Short mmCIF file of C-alpha atoms in Angstrom, two decimals:
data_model
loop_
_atom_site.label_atom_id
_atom_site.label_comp_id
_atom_site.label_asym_id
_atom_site.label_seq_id
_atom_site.Cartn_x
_atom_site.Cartn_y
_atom_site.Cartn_z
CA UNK A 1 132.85 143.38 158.50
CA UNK A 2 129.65 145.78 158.68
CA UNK A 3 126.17 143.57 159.01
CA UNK A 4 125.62 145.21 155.49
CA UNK A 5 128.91 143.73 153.99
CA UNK A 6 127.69 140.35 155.58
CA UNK A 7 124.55 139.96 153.67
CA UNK A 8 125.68 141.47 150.37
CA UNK A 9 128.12 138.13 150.41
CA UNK A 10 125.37 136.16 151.97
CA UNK A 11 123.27 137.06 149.02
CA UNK A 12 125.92 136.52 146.38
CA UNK A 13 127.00 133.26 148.31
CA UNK A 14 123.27 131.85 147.97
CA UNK A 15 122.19 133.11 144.41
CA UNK A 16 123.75 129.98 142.36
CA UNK A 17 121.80 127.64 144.65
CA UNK A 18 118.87 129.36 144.22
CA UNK A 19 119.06 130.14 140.61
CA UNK A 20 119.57 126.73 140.07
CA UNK A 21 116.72 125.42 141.90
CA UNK A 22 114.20 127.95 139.81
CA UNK A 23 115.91 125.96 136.81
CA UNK A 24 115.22 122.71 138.21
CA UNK A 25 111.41 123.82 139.29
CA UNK A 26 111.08 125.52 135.38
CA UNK A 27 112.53 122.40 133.79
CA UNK A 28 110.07 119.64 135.49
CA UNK A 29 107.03 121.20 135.00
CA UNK A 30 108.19 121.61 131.07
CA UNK A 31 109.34 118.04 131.40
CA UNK A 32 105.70 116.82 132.84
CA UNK A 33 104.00 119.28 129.96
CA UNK A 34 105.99 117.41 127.49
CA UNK A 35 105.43 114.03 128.27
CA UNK A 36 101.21 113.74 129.15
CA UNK A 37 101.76 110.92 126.42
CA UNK A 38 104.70 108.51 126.09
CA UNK A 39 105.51 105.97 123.26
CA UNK A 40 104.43 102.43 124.49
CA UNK A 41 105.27 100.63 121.49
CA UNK A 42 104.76 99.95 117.60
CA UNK A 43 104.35 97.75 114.91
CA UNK A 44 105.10 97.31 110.89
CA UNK A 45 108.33 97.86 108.98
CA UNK A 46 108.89 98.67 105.18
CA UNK A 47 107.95 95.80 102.78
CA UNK A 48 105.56 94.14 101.27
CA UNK A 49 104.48 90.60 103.52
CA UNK A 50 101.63 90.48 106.09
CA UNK A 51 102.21 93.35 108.84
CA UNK A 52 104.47 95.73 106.73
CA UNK A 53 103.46 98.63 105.21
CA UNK A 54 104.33 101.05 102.03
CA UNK A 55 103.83 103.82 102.94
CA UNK A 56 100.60 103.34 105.81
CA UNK A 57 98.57 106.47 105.40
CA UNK A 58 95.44 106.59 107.27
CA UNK A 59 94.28 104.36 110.64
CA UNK A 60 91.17 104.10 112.12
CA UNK A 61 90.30 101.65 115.45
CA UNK A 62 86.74 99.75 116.13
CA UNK A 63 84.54 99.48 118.93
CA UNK A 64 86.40 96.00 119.66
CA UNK A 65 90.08 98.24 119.64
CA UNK A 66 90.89 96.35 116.47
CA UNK A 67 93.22 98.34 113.92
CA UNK A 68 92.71 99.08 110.34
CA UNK A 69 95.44 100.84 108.61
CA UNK A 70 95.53 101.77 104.85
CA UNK A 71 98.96 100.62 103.54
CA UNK A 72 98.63 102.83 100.60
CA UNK A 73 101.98 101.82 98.51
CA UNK A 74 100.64 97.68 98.89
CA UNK A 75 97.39 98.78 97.62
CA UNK A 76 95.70 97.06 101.01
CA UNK A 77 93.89 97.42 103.95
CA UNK A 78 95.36 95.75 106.78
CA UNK A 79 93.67 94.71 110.02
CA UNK A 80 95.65 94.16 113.65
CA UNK A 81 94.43 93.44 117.12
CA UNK A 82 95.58 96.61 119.81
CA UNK A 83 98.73 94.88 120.25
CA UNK A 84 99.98 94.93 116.59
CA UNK A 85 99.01 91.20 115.81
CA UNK A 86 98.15 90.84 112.14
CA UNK A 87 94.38 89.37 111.55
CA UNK A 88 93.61 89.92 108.05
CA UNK A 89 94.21 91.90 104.63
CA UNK A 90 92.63 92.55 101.33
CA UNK A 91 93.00 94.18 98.45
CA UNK A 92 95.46 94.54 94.99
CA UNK A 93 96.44 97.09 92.62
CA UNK A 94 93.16 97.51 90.14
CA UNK A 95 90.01 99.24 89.34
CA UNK A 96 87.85 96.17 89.87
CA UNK A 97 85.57 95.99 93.42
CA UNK A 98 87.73 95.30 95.97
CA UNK A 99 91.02 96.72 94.20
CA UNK A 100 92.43 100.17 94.87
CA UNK A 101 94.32 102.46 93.00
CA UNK A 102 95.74 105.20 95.56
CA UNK A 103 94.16 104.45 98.58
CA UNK A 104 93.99 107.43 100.88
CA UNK A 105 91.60 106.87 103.78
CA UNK A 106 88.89 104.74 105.55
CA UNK A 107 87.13 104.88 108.38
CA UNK A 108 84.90 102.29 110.63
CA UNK A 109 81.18 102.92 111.02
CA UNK A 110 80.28 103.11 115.29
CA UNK A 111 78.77 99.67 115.41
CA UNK A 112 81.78 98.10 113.80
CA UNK A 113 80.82 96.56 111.20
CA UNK A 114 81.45 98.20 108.08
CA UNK A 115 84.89 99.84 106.68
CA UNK A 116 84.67 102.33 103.90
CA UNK A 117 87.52 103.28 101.72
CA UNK A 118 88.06 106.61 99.78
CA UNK A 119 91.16 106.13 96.60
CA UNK A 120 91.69 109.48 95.30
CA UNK A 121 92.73 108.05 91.58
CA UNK A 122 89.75 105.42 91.26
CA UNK A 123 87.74 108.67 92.71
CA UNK A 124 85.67 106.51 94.83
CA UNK A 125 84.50 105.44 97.94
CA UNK A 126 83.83 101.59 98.79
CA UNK A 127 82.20 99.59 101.74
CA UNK A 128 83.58 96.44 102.80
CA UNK A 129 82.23 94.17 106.07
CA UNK A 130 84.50 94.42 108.83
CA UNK A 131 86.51 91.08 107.32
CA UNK A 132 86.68 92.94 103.60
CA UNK A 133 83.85 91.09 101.86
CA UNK A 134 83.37 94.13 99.50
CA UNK A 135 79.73 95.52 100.02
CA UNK A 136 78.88 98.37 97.25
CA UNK A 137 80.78 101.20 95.49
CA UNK A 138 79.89 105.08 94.49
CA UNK A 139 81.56 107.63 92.68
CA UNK A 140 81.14 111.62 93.12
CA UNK A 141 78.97 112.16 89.96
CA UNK A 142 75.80 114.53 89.96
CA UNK A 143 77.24 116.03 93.65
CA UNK A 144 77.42 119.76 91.60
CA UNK A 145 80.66 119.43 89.94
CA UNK A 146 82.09 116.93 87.80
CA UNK A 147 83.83 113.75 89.06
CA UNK A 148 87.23 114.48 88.23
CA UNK A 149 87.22 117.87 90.11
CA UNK A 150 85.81 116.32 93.20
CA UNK A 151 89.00 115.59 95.54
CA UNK A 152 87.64 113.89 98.71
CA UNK A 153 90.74 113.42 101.07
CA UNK A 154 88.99 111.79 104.44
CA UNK A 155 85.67 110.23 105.33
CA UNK A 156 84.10 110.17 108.73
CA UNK A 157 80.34 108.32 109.46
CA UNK A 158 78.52 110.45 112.10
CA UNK A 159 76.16 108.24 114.60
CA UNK A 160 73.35 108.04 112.42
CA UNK A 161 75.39 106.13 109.90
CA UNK A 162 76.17 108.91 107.34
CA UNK A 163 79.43 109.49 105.53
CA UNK A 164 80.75 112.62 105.03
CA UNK A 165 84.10 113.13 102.85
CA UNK A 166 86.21 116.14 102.99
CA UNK A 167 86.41 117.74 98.90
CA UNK A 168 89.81 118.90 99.07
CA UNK A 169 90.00 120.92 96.13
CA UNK A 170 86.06 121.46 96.44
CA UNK A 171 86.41 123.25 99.18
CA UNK A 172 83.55 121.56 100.67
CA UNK A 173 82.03 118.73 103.06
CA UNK A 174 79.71 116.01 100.84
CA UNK A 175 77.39 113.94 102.68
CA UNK A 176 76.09 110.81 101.46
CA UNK A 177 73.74 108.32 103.24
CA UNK A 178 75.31 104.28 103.96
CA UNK A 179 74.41 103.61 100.57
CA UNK A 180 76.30 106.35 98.63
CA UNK A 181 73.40 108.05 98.27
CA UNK A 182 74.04 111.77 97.40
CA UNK A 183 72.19 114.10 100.32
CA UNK A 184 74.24 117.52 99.95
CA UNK A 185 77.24 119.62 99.57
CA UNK A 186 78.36 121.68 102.60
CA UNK A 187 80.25 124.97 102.99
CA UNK A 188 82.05 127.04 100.06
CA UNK A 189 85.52 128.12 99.37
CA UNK A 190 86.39 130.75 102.19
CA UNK A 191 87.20 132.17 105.02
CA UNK A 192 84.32 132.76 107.20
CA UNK A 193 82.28 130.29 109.63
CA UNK A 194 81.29 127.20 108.01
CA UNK A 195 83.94 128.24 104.55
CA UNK A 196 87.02 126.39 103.63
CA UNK A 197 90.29 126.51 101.95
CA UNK A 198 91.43 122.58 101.66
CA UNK A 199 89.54 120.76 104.13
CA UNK A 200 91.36 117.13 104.96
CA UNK A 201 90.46 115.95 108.01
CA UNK A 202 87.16 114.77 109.94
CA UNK A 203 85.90 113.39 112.94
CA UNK A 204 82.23 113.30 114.97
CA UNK A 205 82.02 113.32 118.75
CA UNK A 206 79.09 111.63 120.27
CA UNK A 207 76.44 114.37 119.58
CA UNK A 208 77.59 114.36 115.69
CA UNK A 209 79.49 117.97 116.38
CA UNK A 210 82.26 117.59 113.34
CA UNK A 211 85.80 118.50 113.75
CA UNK A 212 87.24 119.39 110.84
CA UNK A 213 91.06 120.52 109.64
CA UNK A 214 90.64 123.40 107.47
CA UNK A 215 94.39 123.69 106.01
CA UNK A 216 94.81 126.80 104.60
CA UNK A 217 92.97 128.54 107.26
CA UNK A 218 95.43 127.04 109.59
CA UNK A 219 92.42 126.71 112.08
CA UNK A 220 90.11 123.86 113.28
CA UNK A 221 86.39 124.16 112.92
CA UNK A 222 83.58 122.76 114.82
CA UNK A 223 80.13 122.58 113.59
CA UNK A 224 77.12 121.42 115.05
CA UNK A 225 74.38 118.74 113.31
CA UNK A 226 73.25 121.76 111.71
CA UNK A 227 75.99 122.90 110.28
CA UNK A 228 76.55 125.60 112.57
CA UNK A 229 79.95 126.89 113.55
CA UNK A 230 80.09 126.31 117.56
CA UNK A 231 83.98 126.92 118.16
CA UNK A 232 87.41 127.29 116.21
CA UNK A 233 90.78 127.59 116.58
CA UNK A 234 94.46 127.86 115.66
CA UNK A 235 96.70 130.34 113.41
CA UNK A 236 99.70 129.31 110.97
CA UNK A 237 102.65 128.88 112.44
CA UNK A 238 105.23 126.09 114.61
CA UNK A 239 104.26 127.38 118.06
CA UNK A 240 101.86 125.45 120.73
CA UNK A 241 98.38 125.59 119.40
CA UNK A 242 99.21 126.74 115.62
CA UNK A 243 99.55 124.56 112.52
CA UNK A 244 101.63 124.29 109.48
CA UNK A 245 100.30 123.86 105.88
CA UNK A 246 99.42 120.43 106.61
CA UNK A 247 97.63 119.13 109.57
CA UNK A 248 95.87 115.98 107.84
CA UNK A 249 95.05 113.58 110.67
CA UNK A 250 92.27 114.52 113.21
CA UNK A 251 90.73 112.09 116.10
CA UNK A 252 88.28 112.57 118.75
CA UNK A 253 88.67 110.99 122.87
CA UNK A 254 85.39 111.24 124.06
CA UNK A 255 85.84 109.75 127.43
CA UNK A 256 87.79 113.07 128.24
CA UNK A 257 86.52 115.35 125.33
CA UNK A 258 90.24 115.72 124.25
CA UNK A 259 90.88 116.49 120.35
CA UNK A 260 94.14 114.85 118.75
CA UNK A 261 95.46 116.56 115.43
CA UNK A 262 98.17 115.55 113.22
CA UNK A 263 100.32 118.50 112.37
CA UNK A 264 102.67 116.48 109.64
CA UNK A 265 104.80 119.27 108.53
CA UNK A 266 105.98 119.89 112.26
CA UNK A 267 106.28 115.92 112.89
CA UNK A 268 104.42 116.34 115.88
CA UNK A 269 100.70 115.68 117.47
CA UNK A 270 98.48 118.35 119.16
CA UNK A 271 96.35 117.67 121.97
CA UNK A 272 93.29 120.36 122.83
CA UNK A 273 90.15 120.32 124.74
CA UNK A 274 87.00 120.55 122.99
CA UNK A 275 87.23 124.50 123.06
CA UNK A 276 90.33 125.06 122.07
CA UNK A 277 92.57 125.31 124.61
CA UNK A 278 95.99 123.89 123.68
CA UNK A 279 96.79 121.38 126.38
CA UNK A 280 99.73 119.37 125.22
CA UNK A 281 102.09 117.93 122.19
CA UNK A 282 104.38 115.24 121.39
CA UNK A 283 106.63 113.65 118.99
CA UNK A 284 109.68 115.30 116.62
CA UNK A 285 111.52 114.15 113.24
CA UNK A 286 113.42 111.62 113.32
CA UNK A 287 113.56 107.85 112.90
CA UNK A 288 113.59 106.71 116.99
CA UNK A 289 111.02 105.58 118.78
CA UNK A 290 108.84 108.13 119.55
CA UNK A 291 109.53 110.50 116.14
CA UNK A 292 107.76 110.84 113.25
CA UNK A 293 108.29 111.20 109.34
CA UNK A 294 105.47 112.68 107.75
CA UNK A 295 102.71 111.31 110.03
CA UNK A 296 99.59 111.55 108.50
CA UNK A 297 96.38 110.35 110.50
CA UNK A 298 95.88 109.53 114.10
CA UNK A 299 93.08 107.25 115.73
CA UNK A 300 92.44 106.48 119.83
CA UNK A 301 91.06 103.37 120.63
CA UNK A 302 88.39 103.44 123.93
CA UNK A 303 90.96 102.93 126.69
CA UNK A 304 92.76 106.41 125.34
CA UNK A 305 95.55 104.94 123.24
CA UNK A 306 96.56 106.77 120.51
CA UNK A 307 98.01 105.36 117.28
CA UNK A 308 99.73 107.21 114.51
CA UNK A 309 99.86 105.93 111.44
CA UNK A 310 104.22 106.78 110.71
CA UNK A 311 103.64 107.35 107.01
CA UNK A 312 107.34 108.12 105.85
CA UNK A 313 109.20 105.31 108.51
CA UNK A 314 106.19 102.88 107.36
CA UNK A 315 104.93 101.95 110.52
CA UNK A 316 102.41 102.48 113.43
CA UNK A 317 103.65 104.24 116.46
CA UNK A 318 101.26 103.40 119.45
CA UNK A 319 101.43 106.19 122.38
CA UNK A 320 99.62 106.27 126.16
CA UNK A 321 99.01 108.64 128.89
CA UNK A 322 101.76 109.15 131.40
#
């Protein structure tokens, strides 16, 4: 045998082995992308009794990590510690104060101590203490269009203690003071900086920058206190770092400037950094631990859990950092 015949069978001889370590190399660095966030545990089942939900669409966590979830179908909010414990409820089917008729979203002010609701058929938003004693109510009227054509889908309160609800079908951001005081309509219908086609989702990071979904743009935009575009992202589409038709749910981790998003379509969660830059995802449809139907909003409480309010398996899926 010639030294060239030798290492032509040498070659041959060693290219399975080494083919298949490249595979195993490839697979566990897509393995460790995959899994920056595992599932840890969850909480609430289908019904109707303390600590089950209808249908739980939005989820926002205090200061203290405790959990407020808006079980939508039970006409409720419902309060847990971190853990999943039920603490408290309140609310009924109604258009009295304290009643809700669609409940779509609330949101915690930074201190803690106030909730405030948003029902998209009372067309409303109302403030409760942090143990629902209602507080004070407002409506949308004399904020430039007429009540029944403002939509607001999400509500946010900046550090200063404003509120600021995404107009769906407006096509804008309205800002009120703690009161429900009307201060101003932002953005128009479009595509440019600043415009919007279906706003839903909000957040604030610590210097009151606003992170907003802006659905049929398939993009997220931040704006500054001003109002001022600083950064956006994101196309249509299932790949890492696009979004279907409907990425409600939006949260903010300031401890490591990470943004969550919600893409519900895709049954998954998108993790970026504050620029942009796609980092990570998680979660598929299904019914297991871990999958989501029709996910709607996401919240992280301060030690970087993440909680996902599991709209269509009626339940709260709570995930961590590998």
């Amino acid at each position: 045998m010639t030294i060239n015949s030798f290492k032509i069978i040498s070659f041959l001889y060693l290219l399975p082995f080494t083919f298949h370590i490249f595979l195993a190399n490839s697979f566990s660095e897509d393995e460790s992308n995959s899994e920056n966030y595992i599932y840890l545990y969850q909480f609430g089942e289908k019904g109707s009794e303390k600590g089950q939900f209808n249908a739980p669409h939005s989820i926002d966590v205090d200061k203290f990590g405790n959990v407020y979830v808006t079980d939508t179908g039970n006409n409720r909010v419902q309060k847990f510690t971190s853990d999943g414990k039920f603490i408290l409820q309140w609310g009924d089917m109604g258009s009295e104060d304290g009643q809700f008729l669609k409940l779509h979203d609330l949101a915690v002010n930074p201190s803690g101590e106030y909730i405030y609701t948003l029902e998209l058929k009372n067309h409303r938003v109302q403030k409760f203490t942090s143990d629902g004693k209602f507080i004070l109510k407002w409506t949308f009227e004399g904020t430039g269009g007429k009540e029944s054509e403002r939509t607001p889908h999400q509500v946010s309160i900046d550090s200063k203690g404003y509120v600021y609800l995404t107009d769906k079908n407006g096509h804008q951001i309205l800002k009120f003071d703690e009161n429900g005081n009307f201060i101003k309509a932002l953005g128009k219908k479009g595509s440019g900086d600043g415009e919007f086609i279906r706003p839903h989702g909000i957040v604030f990071d610590s210097k009151d920058n606003m992170y907003i979904t802006d659905m049929r743009n398939s993009r997220i935009q931040v704006l500054d206190k001003d109002f001022n575009l600083t950064t956006q992202w994101g196309s249509y589409g299932n790949n890492s770092g696009q979004f279907s038709l409907t990425f409600p749910g939006i949260d903010y981790f300031e401890n490591q400037n990470l943004v969550f998003v919600i893409d519900k379509l895709s049954a998954r969660v998108q993790v970026f950094d504050n620029q942009g830059t796609f980092i990570t995802e998680f979660g598929s449809k299904g019914t297991d631990n871990g999958q989501f139907k029709r996910p709607e909003d996401i919240a992280l409480d301060t030690s970087g859990r993440v909680y996902v309010s599991d709209t269509g398996n009626s339940r709260v899926q709570v995930f961590g950092n590998k």
